[in-house]
């Protein structure tokens, strides 16, 4: 059986800290709370038709699944270090100010690893079409990105390190 190397999970230091804090919360606080819920539900007697017991067991499964998921993310985590990048070039951990040519407006994105992406917070993955197209470019350049809606053009107005 061949040893397949798992994909490295690029992330910012802030993203790493957030995952570590969530893991701690799940292991120390949530596990204990759900164990108490299960204990209380068992004390009510017959658990075969006990909705509280079923809900607590579902919650326990969810917690354990998330703990396992975070463990895998952290095992393969590769934190982006500022020294690794050429000054003035876009990479993971940068906040980028762009001019959207089609909509004639400025937009701002933070380029993060795929596990940290959250479009509602303006955090886009380095693996997304726009994120991938921006990597390595500098202020003043215009890039074209093929999106689901067609070709989008962005002029790079500013780059800041955020990680």
Tab-separated table of C-alpha atoms in Angstrom:
chain	number	residue	atom	x	y	z
A	1	UNK	CA	0.000	0.000	0.000
A	2	UNK	CA	1.536	3.309	-1.034
A	3	UNK	CA	1.873	6.148	1.412
A	4	UNK	CA	-0.155	9.060	0.084
A	5	UNK	CA	1.034	12.349	1.545
A	6	UNK	CA	-1.852	14.378	2.903
A	7	UNK	CA	-2.273	17.876	1.498
A	8	UNK	CA	-0.785	20.618	3.626
A	9	UNK	CA	-3.387	22.953	5.084
A	10	UNK	CA	-2.085	26.521	4.692
A	11	UNK	CA	-3.396	28.904	7.311
A	12	UNK	CA	-2.646	32.155	9.016
A	13	UNK	CA	-1.407	32.259	12.596
A	14	UNK	CA	-4.783	33.762	13.632
A	15	UNK	CA	-6.580	30.861	11.964
A	16	UNK	CA	-4.362	28.363	13.778
A	17	UNK	CA	-5.047	30.027	17.145
A	18	UNK	CA	-8.799	30.024	16.460
A	19	UNK	CA	-8.768	26.271	15.716
A	20	UNK	CA	-6.662	25.538	18.810
A	21	UNK	CA	-9.098	27.544	20.967
A	22	UNK	CA	-12.106	25.749	19.471
A	23	UNK	CA	-10.449	22.366	20.081
A	24	UNK	CA	-9.755	23.294	23.713
A	25	UNK	CA	-13.376	24.461	24.174
A	26	UNK	CA	-14.716	21.214	22.685
A	27	UNK	CA	-12.459	18.939	24.752
A	28	UNK	CA	-12.613	20.756	28.079
A	29	UNK	CA	-16.046	22.407	28.196
A	30	UNK	CA	-18.432	20.858	25.671
A	31	UNK	CA	-17.451	17.212	26.297
A	32	UNK	CA	-18.048	17.659	30.022
A	33	UNK	CA	-21.390	19.423	29.460
A	34	UNK	CA	-22.721	16.754	27.102
A	35	UNK	CA	-21.552	13.959	29.436
A	36	UNK	CA	-23.611	15.615	32.169
A	37	UNK	CA	-26.661	15.804	29.856
A	38	UNK	CA	-26.301	12.084	29.045
A	39	UNK	CA	-25.981	11.236	32.754
A	40	UNK	CA	-29.120	13.247	33.604
A	41	UNK	CA	-31.086	11.650	30.759
A	42	UNK	CA	-30.062	8.146	31.909
A	43	UNK	CA	-31.205	8.942	35.445
A	44	UNK	CA	-34.723	9.553	34.081
A	45	UNK	CA	-35.074	5.805	33.531
A	46	UNK	CA	-35.962	4.148	30.205
A	47	UNK	CA	-33.674	5.632	27.534
A	48	UNK	CA	-35.310	3.846	24.585
A	49	UNK	CA	-37.820	6.676	24.055
A	50	UNK	CA	-35.980	9.508	25.777
A	51	UNK	CA	-35.644	12.545	23.472
A	52	UNK	CA	-33.154	14.291	25.801
A	53	UNK	CA	-30.895	11.225	25.739
A	54	UNK	CA	-31.071	10.971	21.935
A	55	UNK	CA	-30.319	14.697	21.560
A	56	UNK	CA	-27.368	14.481	23.962
A	57	UNK	CA	-25.963	11.449	22.127
A	58	UNK	CA	-26.309	13.311	18.782
A	59	UNK	CA	-24.527	16.314	20.275
A	60	UNK	CA	-21.765	14.045	21.581
A	61	UNK	CA	-21.286	12.529	18.108
A	62	UNK	CA	-21.107	16.027	16.578
A	63	UNK	CA	-18.524	17.155	19.145
A	64	UNK	CA	-16.347	14.088	18.591
A	65	UNK	CA	-16.575	14.486	14.798
A	66	UNK	CA	-15.517	18.154	15.040
A	67	UNK	CA	-12.640	17.252	17.393
A	68	UNK	CA	-11.442	14.703	14.836
A	69	UNK	CA	-11.826	17.210	11.972
A	70	UNK	CA	-9.850	19.907	13.811
A	71	UNK	CA	-7.203	17.331	14.714
A	72	UNK	CA	-6.692	16.510	11.028
A	73	UNK	CA	-6.550	20.212	10.100
A	74	UNK	CA	-3.965	20.919	12.795
A	75	UNK	CA	-1.917	17.808	11.945
A	76	UNK	CA	-1.456	19.072	8.390
A	77	UNK	CA	-1.323	22.773	9.264
A	78	UNK	CA	1.363	24.889	7.695
A	79	UNK	CA	1.342	28.391	9.111
A	80	UNK	CA	2.210	31.106	6.644
A	81	UNK	CA	5.211	33.053	7.897
A	82	UNK	CA	5.632	36.640	6.751
A	83	UNK	CA	9.358	36.145	6.066
A	84	UNK	CA	8.518	33.515	3.423
A	85	UNK	CA	7.157	36.077	0.959
A	86	UNK	CA	8.552	38.681	-1.306
A	87	UNK	CA	7.586	42.167	-0.195
A	88	UNK	CA	4.697	43.653	-2.149
A	89	UNK	CA	3.434	40.353	-3.572
A	90	UNK	CA	0.068	38.860	-2.675
A	91	UNK	CA	0.025	35.630	-0.718
A	92	UNK	CA	-1.889	33.887	2.079
A	93	UNK	CA	-2.218	36.258	5.016
A	94	UNK	CA	-2.636	39.410	2.882
A	95	UNK	CA	-5.578	41.755	2.774
A	96	UNK	CA	-5.997	42.956	-0.789
A	97	UNK	CA	-7.881	46.050	-1.960
A	98	UNK	CA	-9.137	45.647	-5.528
A	99	UNK	CA	-11.097	47.632	-8.073
A	100	UNK	CA	-13.787	45.460	-9.656
A	101	UNK	CA	-13.840	46.646	-13.292
A	102	UNK	CA	-17.321	45.258	-14.065
A	103	UNK	CA	-19.147	46.672	-11.041
A	104	UNK	CA	-16.925	49.763	-10.852
A	105	UNK	CA	-16.394	49.431	-7.121
A	106	UNK	CA	-13.642	48.721	-4.630
A	107	UNK	CA	-13.658	45.385	-2.822
A	108	UNK	CA	-11.400	44.031	-0.111
A	109	UNK	CA	-10.482	40.407	0.521
A	110	UNK	CA	-8.277	38.677	3.019
A	111	UNK	CA	-6.499	35.698	1.421
A	112	UNK	CA	-6.565	32.754	3.840
A	113	UNK	CA	-6.140	28.980	3.778
A	114	UNK	CA	-9.159	26.949	2.675
A	115	UNK	CA	-10.134	25.967	6.244
A	116	UNK	CA	-10.425	29.653	7.245
A	117	UNK	CA	-12.420	30.889	4.220
A	118	UNK	CA	-15.634	32.766	5.019
A	119	UNK	CA	-17.078	34.881	2.211
A	120	UNK	CA	-19.401	36.746	4.609
A	121	UNK	CA	-16.303	38.043	6.424
A	122	UNK	CA	-14.412	38.818	3.205
A	123	UNK	CA	-12.016	35.894	3.743
A	124	UNK	CA	-11.366	34.016	0.509
A	125	UNK	CA	-9.379	30.834	0.080
A	126	UNK	CA	-6.039	30.765	-1.686
A	127	UNK	CA	-7.596	27.846	-3.617
A	128	UNK	CA	-10.643	29.800	-4.838
A	129	UNK	CA	-10.549	31.159	-8.412
A	130	UNK	CA	-10.009	34.767	-7.277
A	131	UNK	CA	-7.586	33.829	-4.493
A	132	UNK	CA	-5.536	31.615	-6.796
A	133	UNK	CA	-5.414	34.315	-9.500
A	134	UNK	CA	-4.220	36.983	-7.032
A	135	UNK	CA	-1.312	35.020	-5.540
A	136	UNK	CA	2.058	36.448	-6.574
A	137	UNK	CA	0.719	39.668	-8.131
A	138	UNK	CA	1.559	43.240	-7.102
A	139	UNK	CA	-0.083	46.655	-6.774
A	140	UNK	CA	-1.048	48.193	-10.111
A	141	UNK	CA	-1.541	44.898	-11.956
A	142	UNK	CA	-4.910	43.935	-13.430
A	143	UNK	CA	-5.862	40.284	-13.303
A	144	UNK	CA	-8.607	38.419	-15.141
A	145	UNK	CA	-10.371	35.610	-13.298
A	146	UNK	CA	-12.717	33.053	-14.772
A	147	UNK	CA	-15.692	32.799	-12.416
A	148	UNK	CA	-19.077	31.106	-12.669
A	149	UNK	CA	-20.501	34.418	-13.866
A	150	UNK	CA	-17.848	34.859	-16.565
A	151	UNK	CA	-14.519	36.702	-16.697
A	152	UNK	CA	-14.004	39.190	-13.857
A	153	UNK	CA	-11.231	41.787	-13.969
A	154	UNK	CA	-9.677	43.299	-10.874
A	155	UNK	CA	-7.032	46.007	-10.567
A	156	UNK	CA	-4.880	45.584	-7.463
A	157	UNK	CA	-4.972	48.826	-5.464
A	158	UNK	CA	-3.371	47.801	-2.183
A	159	UNK	CA	-1.780	44.912	-0.292
A	160	UNK	CA	-1.380	44.609	3.496
A	161	UNK	CA	-0.023	41.785	5.599
A	162	UNK	CA	-2.716	40.647	8.013
A	163	UNK	CA	-1.240	37.471	9.459
